[in-house]
Short mmCIF file of C-alpha atoms in Angstrom, two decimals:
data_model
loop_
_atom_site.label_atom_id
_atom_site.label_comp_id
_atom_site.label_asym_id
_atom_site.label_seq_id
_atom_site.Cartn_x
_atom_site.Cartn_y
_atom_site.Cartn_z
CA UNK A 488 67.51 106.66 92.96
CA UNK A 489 66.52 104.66 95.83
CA UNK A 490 68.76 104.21 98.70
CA UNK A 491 69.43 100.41 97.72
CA UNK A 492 70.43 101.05 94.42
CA UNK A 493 73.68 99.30 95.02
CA UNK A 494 72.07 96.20 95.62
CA UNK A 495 69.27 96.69 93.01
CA UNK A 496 70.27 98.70 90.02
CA UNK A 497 72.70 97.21 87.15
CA UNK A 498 76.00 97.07 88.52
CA UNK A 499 77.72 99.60 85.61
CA UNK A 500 74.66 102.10 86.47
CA UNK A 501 75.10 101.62 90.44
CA UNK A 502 78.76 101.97 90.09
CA UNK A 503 78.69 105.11 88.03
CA UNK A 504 76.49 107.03 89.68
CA UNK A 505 77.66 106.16 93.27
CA UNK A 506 81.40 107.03 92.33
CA UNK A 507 80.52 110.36 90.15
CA UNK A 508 79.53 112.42 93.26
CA UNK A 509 83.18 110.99 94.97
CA UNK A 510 84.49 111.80 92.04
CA UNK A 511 83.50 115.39 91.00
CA UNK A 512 83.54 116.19 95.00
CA UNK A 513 87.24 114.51 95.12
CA UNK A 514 88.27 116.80 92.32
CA UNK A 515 87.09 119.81 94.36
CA UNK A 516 89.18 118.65 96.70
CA UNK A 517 92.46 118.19 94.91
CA UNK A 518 91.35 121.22 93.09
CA UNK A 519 91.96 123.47 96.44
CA UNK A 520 95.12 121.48 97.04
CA UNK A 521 96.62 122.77 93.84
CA UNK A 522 95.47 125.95 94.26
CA UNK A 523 97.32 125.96 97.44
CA UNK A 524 100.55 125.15 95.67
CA UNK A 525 99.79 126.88 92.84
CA UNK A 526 99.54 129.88 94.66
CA UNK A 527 102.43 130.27 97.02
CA UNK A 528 104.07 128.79 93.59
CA UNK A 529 103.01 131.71 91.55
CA UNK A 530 102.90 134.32 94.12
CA UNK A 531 105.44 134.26 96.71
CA UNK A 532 108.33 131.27 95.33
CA UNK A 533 109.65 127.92 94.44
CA UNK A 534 110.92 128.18 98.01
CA UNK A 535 107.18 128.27 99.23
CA UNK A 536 106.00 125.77 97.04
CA UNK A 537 108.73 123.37 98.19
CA UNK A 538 107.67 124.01 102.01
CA UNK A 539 103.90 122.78 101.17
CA UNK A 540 105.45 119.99 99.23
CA UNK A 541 107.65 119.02 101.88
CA UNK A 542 105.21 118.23 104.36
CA UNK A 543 102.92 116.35 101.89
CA UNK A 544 104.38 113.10 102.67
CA UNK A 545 104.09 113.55 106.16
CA UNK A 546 100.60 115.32 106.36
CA UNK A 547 99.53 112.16 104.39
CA UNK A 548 100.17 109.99 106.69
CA UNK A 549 97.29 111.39 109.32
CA UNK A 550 94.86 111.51 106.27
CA UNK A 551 95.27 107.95 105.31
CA UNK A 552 94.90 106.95 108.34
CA UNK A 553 91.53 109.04 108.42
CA UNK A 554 90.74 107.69 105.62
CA UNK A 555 91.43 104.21 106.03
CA UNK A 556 89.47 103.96 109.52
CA UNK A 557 86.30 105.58 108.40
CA UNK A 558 86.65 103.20 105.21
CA UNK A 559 87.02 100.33 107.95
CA UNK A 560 83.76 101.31 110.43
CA UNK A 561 82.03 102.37 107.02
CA UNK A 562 82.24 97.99 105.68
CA UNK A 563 79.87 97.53 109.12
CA UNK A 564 77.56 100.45 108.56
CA UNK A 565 77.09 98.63 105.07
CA UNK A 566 76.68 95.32 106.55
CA UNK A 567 73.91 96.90 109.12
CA UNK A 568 72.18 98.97 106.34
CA UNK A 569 72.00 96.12 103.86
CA UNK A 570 70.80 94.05 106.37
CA UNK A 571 67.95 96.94 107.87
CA UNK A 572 69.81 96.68 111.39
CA UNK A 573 69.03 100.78 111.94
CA UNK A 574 70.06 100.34 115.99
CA UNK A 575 73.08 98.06 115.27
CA UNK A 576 73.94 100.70 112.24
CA UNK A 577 73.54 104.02 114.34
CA UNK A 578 75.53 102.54 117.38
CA UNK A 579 78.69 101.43 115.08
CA UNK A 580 78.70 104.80 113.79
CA UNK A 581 78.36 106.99 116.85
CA UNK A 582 81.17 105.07 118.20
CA UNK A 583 83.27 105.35 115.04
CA UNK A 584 83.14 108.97 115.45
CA UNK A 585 83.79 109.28 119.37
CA UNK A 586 86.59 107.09 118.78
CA UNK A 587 88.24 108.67 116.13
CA UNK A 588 87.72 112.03 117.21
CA UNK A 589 90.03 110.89 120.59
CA UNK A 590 92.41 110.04 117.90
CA UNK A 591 92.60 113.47 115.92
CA UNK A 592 93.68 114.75 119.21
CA UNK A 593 96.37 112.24 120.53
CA UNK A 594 97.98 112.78 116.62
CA UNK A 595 97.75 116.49 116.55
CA UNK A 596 99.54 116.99 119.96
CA UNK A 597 102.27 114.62 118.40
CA UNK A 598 102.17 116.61 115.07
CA UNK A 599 102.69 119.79 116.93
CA UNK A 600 105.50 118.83 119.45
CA UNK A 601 107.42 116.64 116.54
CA UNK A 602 107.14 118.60 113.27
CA UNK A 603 110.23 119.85 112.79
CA UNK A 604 112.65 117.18 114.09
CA UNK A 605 110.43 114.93 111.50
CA UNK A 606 110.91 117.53 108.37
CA UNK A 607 114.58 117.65 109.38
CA UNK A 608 114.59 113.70 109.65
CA UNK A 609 113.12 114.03 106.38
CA UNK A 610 116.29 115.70 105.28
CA UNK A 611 114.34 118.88 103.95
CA UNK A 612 116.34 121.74 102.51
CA UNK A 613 117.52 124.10 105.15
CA UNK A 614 116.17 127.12 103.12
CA UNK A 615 112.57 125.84 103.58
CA UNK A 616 112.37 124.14 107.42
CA UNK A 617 111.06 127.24 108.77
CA UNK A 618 108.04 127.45 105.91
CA UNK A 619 107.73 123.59 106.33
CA UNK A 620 107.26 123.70 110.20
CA UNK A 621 105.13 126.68 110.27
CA UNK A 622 102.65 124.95 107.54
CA UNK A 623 102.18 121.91 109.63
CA UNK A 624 101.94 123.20 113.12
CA UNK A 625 98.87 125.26 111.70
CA UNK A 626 97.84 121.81 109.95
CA UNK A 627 97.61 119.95 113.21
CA UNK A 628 95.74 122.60 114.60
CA UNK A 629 92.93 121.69 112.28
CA UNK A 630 93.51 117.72 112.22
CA UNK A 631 90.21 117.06 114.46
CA UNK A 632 87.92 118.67 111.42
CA UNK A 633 89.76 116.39 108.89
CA UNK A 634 88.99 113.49 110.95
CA UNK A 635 85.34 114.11 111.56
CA UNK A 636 84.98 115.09 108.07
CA UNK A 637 86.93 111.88 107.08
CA UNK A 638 84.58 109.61 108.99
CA UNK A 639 81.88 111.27 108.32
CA UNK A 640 82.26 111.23 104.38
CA UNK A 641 82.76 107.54 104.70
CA UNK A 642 79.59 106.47 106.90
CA UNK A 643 77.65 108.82 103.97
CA UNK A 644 78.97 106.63 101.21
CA UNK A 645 78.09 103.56 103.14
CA UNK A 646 74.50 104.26 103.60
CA UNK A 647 73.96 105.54 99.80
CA UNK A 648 74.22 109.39 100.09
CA UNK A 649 77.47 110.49 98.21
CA UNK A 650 75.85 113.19 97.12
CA UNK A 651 76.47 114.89 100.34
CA UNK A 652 80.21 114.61 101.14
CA UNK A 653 80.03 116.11 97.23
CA UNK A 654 77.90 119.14 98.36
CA UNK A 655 80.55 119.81 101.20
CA UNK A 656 83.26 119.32 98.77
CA UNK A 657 82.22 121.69 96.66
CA UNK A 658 81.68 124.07 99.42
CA UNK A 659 85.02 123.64 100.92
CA UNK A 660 86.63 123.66 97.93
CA UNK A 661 85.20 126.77 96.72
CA UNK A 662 86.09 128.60 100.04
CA UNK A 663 89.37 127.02 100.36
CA UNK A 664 90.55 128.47 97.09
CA UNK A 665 88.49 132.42 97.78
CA UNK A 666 91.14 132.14 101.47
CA UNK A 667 93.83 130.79 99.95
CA UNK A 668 93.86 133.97 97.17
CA UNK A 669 92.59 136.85 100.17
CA UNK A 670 95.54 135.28 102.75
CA UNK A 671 98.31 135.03 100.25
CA UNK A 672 97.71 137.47 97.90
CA UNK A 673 96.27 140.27 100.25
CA UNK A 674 97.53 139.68 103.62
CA UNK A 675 100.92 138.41 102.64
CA UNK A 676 100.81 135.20 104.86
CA UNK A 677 102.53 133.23 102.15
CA UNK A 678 102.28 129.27 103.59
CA UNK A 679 100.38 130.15 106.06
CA UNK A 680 97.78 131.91 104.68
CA UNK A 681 97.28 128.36 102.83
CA UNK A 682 97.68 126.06 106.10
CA UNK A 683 94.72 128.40 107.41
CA UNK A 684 92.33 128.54 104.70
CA UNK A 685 92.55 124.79 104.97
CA UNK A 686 91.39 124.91 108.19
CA UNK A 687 89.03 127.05 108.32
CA UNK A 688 87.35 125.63 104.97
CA UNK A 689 86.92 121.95 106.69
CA UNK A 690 85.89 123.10 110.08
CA UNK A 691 82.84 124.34 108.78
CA UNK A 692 82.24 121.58 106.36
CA UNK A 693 83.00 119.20 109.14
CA UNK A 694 80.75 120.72 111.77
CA UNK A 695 78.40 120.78 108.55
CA UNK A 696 78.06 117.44 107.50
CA UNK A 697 77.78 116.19 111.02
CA UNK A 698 74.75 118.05 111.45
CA UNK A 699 73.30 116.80 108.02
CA UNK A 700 74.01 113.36 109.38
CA UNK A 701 72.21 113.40 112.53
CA UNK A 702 69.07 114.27 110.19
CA UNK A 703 69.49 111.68 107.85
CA UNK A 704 69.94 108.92 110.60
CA UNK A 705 66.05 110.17 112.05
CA UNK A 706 64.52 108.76 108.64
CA UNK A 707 66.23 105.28 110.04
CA UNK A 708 63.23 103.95 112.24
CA UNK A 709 65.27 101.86 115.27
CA UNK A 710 64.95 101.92 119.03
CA UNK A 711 67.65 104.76 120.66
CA UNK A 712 71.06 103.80 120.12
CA UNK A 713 73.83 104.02 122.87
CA UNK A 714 76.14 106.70 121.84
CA UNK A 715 79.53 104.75 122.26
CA UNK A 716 79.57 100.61 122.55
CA UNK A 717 82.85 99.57 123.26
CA UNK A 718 81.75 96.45 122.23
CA UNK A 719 81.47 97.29 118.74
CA UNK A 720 85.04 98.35 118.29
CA UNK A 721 86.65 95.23 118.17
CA UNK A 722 84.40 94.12 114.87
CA UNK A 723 85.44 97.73 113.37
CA UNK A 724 89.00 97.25 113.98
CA UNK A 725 89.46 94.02 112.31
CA UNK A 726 88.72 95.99 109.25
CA UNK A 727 90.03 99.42 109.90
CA UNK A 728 93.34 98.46 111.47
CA UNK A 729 95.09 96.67 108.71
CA UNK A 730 93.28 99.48 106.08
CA UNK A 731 95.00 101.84 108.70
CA UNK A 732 97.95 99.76 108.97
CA UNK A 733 98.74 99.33 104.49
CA UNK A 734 97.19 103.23 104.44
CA UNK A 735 99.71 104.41 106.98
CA UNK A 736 102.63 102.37 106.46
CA UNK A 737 102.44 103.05 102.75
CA UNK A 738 102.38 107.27 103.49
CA UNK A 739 105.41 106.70 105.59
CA UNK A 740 107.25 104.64 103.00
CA UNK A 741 106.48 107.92 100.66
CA UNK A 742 107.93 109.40 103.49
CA UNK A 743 111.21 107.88 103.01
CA UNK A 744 110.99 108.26 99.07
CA UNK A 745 110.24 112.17 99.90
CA UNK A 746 113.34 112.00 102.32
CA UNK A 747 115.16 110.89 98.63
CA UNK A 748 113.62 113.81 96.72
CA UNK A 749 114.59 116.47 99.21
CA UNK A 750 117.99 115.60 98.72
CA UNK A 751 118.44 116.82 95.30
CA UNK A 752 117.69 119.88 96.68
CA UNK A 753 114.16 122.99 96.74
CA UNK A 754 114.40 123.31 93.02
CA UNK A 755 113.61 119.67 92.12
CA UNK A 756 111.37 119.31 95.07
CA UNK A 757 109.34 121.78 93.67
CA UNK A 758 108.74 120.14 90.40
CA UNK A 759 108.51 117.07 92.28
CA UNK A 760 105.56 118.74 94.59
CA UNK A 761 103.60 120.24 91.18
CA UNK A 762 103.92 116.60 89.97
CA UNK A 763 102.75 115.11 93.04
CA UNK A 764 99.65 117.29 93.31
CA UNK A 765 99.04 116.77 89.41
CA UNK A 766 99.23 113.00 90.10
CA UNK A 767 96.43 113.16 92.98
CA UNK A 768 94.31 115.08 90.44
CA UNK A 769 95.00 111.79 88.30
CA UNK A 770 93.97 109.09 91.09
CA UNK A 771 90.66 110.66 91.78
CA UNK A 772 88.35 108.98 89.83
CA UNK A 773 90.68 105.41 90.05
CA UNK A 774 90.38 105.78 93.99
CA UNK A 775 86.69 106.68 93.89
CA UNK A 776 85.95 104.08 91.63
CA UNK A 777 87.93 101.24 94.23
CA UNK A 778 86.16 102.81 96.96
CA UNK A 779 82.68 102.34 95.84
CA UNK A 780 83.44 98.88 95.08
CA UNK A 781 83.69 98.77 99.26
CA UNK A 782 80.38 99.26 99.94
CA UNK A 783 78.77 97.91 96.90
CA UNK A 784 80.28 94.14 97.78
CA UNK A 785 79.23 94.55 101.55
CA UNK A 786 75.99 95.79 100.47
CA UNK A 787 75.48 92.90 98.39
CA UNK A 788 76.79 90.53 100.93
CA UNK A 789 74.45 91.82 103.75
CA UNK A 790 71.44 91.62 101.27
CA UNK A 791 72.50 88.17 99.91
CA UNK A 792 73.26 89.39 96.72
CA UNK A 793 76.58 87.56 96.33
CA UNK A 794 76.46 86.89 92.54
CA UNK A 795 76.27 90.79 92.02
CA UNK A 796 80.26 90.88 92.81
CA UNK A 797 81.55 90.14 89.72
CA UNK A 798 79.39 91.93 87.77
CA UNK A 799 80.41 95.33 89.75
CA UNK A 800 84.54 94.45 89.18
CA UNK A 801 83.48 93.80 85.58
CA UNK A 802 81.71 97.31 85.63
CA UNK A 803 84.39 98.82 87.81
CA UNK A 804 87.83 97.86 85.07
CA UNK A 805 85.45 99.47 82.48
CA UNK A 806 85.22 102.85 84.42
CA UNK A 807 88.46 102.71 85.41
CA UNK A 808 89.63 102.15 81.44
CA UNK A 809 87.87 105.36 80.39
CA UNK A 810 89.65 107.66 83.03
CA UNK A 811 92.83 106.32 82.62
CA UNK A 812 92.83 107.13 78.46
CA UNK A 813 91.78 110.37 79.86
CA UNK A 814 94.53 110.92 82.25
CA UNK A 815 97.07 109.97 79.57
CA UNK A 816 96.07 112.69 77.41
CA UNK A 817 96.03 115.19 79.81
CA UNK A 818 99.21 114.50 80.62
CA UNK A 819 101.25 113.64 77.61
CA UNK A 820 99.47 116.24 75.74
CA UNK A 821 99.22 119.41 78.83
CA UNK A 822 102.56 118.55 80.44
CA UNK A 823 104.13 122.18 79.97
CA UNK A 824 100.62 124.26 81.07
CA UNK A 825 100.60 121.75 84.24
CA UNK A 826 103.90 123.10 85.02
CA UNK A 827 103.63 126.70 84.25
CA UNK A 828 100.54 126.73 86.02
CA UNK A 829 102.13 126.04 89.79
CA UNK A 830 105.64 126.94 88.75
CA UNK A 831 104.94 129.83 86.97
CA UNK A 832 106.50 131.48 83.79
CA UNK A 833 109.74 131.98 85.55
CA UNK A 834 110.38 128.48 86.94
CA UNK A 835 113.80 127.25 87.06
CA UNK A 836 115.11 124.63 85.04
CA UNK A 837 115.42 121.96 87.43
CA UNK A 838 112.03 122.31 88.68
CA UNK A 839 110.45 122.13 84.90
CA UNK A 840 112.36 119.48 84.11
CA UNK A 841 111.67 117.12 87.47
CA UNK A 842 107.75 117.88 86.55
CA UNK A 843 107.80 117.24 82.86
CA UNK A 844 109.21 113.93 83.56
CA UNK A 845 107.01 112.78 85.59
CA UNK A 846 104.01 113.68 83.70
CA UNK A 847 105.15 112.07 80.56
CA UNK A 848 106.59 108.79 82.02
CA UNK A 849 103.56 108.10 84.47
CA UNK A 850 100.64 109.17 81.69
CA UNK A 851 100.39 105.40 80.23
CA UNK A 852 100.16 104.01 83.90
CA UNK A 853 97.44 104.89 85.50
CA UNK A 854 95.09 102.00 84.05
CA UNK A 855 97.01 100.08 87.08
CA UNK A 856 96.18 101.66 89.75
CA UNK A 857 92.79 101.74 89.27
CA UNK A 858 92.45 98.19 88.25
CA UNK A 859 94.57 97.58 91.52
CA UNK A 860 92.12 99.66 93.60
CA UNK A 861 89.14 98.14 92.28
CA UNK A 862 90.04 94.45 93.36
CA UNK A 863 91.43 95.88 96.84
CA UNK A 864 88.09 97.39 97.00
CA UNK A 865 86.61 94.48 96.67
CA UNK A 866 88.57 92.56 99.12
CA UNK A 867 88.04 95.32 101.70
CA UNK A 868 84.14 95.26 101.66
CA UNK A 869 84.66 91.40 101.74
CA UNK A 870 86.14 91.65 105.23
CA UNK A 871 89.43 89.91 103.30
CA UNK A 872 92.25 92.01 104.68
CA UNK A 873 95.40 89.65 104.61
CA UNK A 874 96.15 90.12 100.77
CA UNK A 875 95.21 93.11 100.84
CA UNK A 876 97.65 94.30 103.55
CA UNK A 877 100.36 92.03 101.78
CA UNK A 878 99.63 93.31 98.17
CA UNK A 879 99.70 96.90 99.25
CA UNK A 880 102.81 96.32 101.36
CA UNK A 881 104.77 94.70 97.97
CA UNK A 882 103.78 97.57 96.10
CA UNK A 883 105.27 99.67 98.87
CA UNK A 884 108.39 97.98 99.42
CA UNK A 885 108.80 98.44 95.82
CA UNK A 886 108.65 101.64 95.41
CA UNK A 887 110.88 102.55 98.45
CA UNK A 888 113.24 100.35 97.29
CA UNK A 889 113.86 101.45 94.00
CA UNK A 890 113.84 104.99 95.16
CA UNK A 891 116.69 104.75 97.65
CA UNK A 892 118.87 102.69 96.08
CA UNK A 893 118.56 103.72 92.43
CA UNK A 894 117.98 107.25 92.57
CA UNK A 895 120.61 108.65 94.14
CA UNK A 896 122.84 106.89 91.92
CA UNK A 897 120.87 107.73 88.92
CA UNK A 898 118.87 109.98 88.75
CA UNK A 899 115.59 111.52 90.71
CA UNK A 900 113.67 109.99 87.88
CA UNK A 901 114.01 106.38 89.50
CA UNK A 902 111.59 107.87 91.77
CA UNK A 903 108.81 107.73 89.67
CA UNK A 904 109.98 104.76 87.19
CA UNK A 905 109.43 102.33 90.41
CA UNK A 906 105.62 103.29 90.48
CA UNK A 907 104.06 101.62 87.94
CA UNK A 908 105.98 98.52 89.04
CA UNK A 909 104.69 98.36 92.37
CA UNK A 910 101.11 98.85 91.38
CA UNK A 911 101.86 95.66 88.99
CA UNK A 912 102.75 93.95 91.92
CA UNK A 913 100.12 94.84 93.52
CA UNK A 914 97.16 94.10 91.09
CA UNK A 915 98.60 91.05 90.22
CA UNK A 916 98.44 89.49 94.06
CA UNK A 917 95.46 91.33 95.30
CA UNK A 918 93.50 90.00 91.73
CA UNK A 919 94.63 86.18 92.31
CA UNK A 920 93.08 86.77 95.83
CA UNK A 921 89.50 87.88 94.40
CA UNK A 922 90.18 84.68 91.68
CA UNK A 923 90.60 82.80 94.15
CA UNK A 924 87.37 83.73 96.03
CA UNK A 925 86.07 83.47 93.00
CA UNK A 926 86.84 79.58 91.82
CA UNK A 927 86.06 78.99 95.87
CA UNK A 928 82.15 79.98 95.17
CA UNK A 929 82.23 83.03 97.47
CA UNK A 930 80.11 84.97 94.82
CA UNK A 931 77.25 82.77 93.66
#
């Protein structure tokens, strides 16, 4: 396809084949996440498992807000490529990495200083602080290579190529899992050995894809670009600071809901972390699928191409149906293998149990999020960030809500019966938002 296929190919087709590279490279990804729980779950404890599990809430937190700045700088890159401004478009992204690679650094000094007095603010068993803490401070270590490769994932998407971040997926991935089995299994590192694999895998596919970028950009005819314009950072933040701002502030509400499911103790927090990884297996293709629809509207805005909106959220709910009948079989009918397979044949009872619940409550769900995602993706490449932020911070205060006030009382289940609820919430202000836009004539 041609690089302004978003702009010029049927929206289903554009949509499809943008997302299926995020997609299949996505599932890479959350494939060598489970393998790193599935691992230490298998091959050193329930213990281990709950130290990697532990720290997802928290680790989350730094990708999100990875995430949610290169998805910000990425809208202008868009804006610049639909609009053939090749100086404009290498400048913004140049700076986008400078700046966010000052970041990395600031966060992982904090992450390394303030790990454990977090996980023990996080009330996390006392049997697995020490595995908790160690798996971080090597986490921080590598938090520069997740930015970069963060960043520069995003700025591939917006230009067209998402191919590429799937190449490096697949790469890392592959690697990721080959450490995580030579550390663990051979050298005995237990959650370390994981923590470094990690590391080591995106470093190089960091360092990678930076140098793939810088050869793409020469096939952009422009006059040199400055290398950092501090002028340009103020139009970036207006759309990566609130996406930082709902990314962030929604991993540290999952923060506090983690801070719930410590509390019944490693056992549960174990079936809770094999659910949790399970359930990011699950939101793949739903987030890929919202985050496509990011630079396909700012594509089509930059080109002029306004009336190609709705026909891409039309496309976008049908995608978004398929996966989700697909995610409800998988998990109402391969609950108990999706257990065994990080808890092993010998996991306890609480630990099944906490997992098997939550894959056969949260099967029939997942239609929401996606058709959530797709309408915040929309509102994103828009530049329309105040429902968004609000809608994302109902569906927050939701869930926390529920979590800490029903589920001690009643069970760790209220942890995950509050989810579908606050994606409702959710869809249902974020989609009157794009109506609204909508009756106003913003897409004709």
């Amino acid at each position: 396809m041609k690089n302004d296929y978003l702009i010029t190919e049927n929206p289903l087709r554009a949509l499809f084949f943008f997302s299926l590279p995020m997609i299949i490279g996505n599932c890479f990804q959350q494939t060598y996440t489970m393998a790193d729980s599935a691992i230490v779950g298998r091959f050193v404890g329930e213990q281990a498992l709950a130290a990697v599990g532990a720290s997802y809430a928290f680790t989350n937190i730094f990708i999100w807000i990875a995430v949610g700045g290169g998805i910000g700088a990425s809208v202008k890159v868009s804006h610049c490529f639909g609009a053939g401004r090749y100086r404009e478009l290498k400048e913004v992204l140049y700076t986008a990495l400078l700046a966010f690679l000052a970041a990395s650094l600031v966060f992982a000094a904090f992450g390394l200083f303030f790990s454990r007095d977090i996980m023990e603010l996080l009330r996390t068993p006392a049997e697995v602080l020490d595995l908790a803490e160690l798996y971080l401070n090597i986490y921080f270590l590598g938090l520069p290579f997740l930015f970069m490769y963060s960043v520069l994932s995003a700025m591939f998407n917006a230009l067209g190529k998402s191919r590429v971040p799937l190449y490096f997926l697949i790469f890392s991935s592959v690697f990721n899992v080959w450490l995580d089995w030579i550390l663990v299994t051979h050298w005995h590192l237990s959650v370390a050995g994981v923590a470094w694999a990690t590391l080591i895998a995106q470093g190089i596919s960091a360092i990678g894809s930076f140098g793939v970028l810088l050869l793409q950009l020469k096939h952009l005819p422009s006059a040199k670009p400055r290398l950092f314009v501090p002028q340009e950072l103020l139009p970036m933040a207006r759309i990566a600071l609130p996406s930082i701002l709902q990314q962030s502030t929604v991993s540290i509400g999952m923060m506090l809901v983690q801070s719930v499911v410590n509390s019944f103790g490693a056992e549960a927090l174990a079936g809770f972390s094999a659910a949790m990884r399970v359930e990011g297996l699950c939101v793949v293709p739903m987030s890929a699928i919202g985050n496509a629809m990011s630079p396909y509207t700012a594509q089509n805005l930059g080109a002029g191409r306004r009336n190609r909106v709705p026909g891409g959220v039309r496309a976008a709910f049908c995608l978004v149906a398929l996966f989700a009948v697909l995610n409800c079989l998988l998990l109402e009918l391969g609950s108990r293998p999706l257990a065994a397979f990080f808890l092993g044949s010998s996991g306890s009872a609480a630990a099944t149990r906490t997992a098997l619940g939550y894959f056969h409550f949260m099967g029939f769900f997942f239609c929401l999020i996606g058709f959530k995602m797709t309408v915040d993706g929309v509102l994103r490449g828009s530049g329309d960030m105040k429902m968004f932020t609000i809608a994302n911070l109902v569906n927050l205060g939701i869930r926390v809500s529920m979590a800490m006030t029903l589920a001690p009382r009643y069970g760790i289940q209220f942890v995950w019966y509050a989810v579908p609820l606050g994606w409702l919430s959710n869809l249902i202000l974020s989609g009157s938002e794009y109506l609204r836009q909508v009756r106003a004539g913003a897409y004709r």
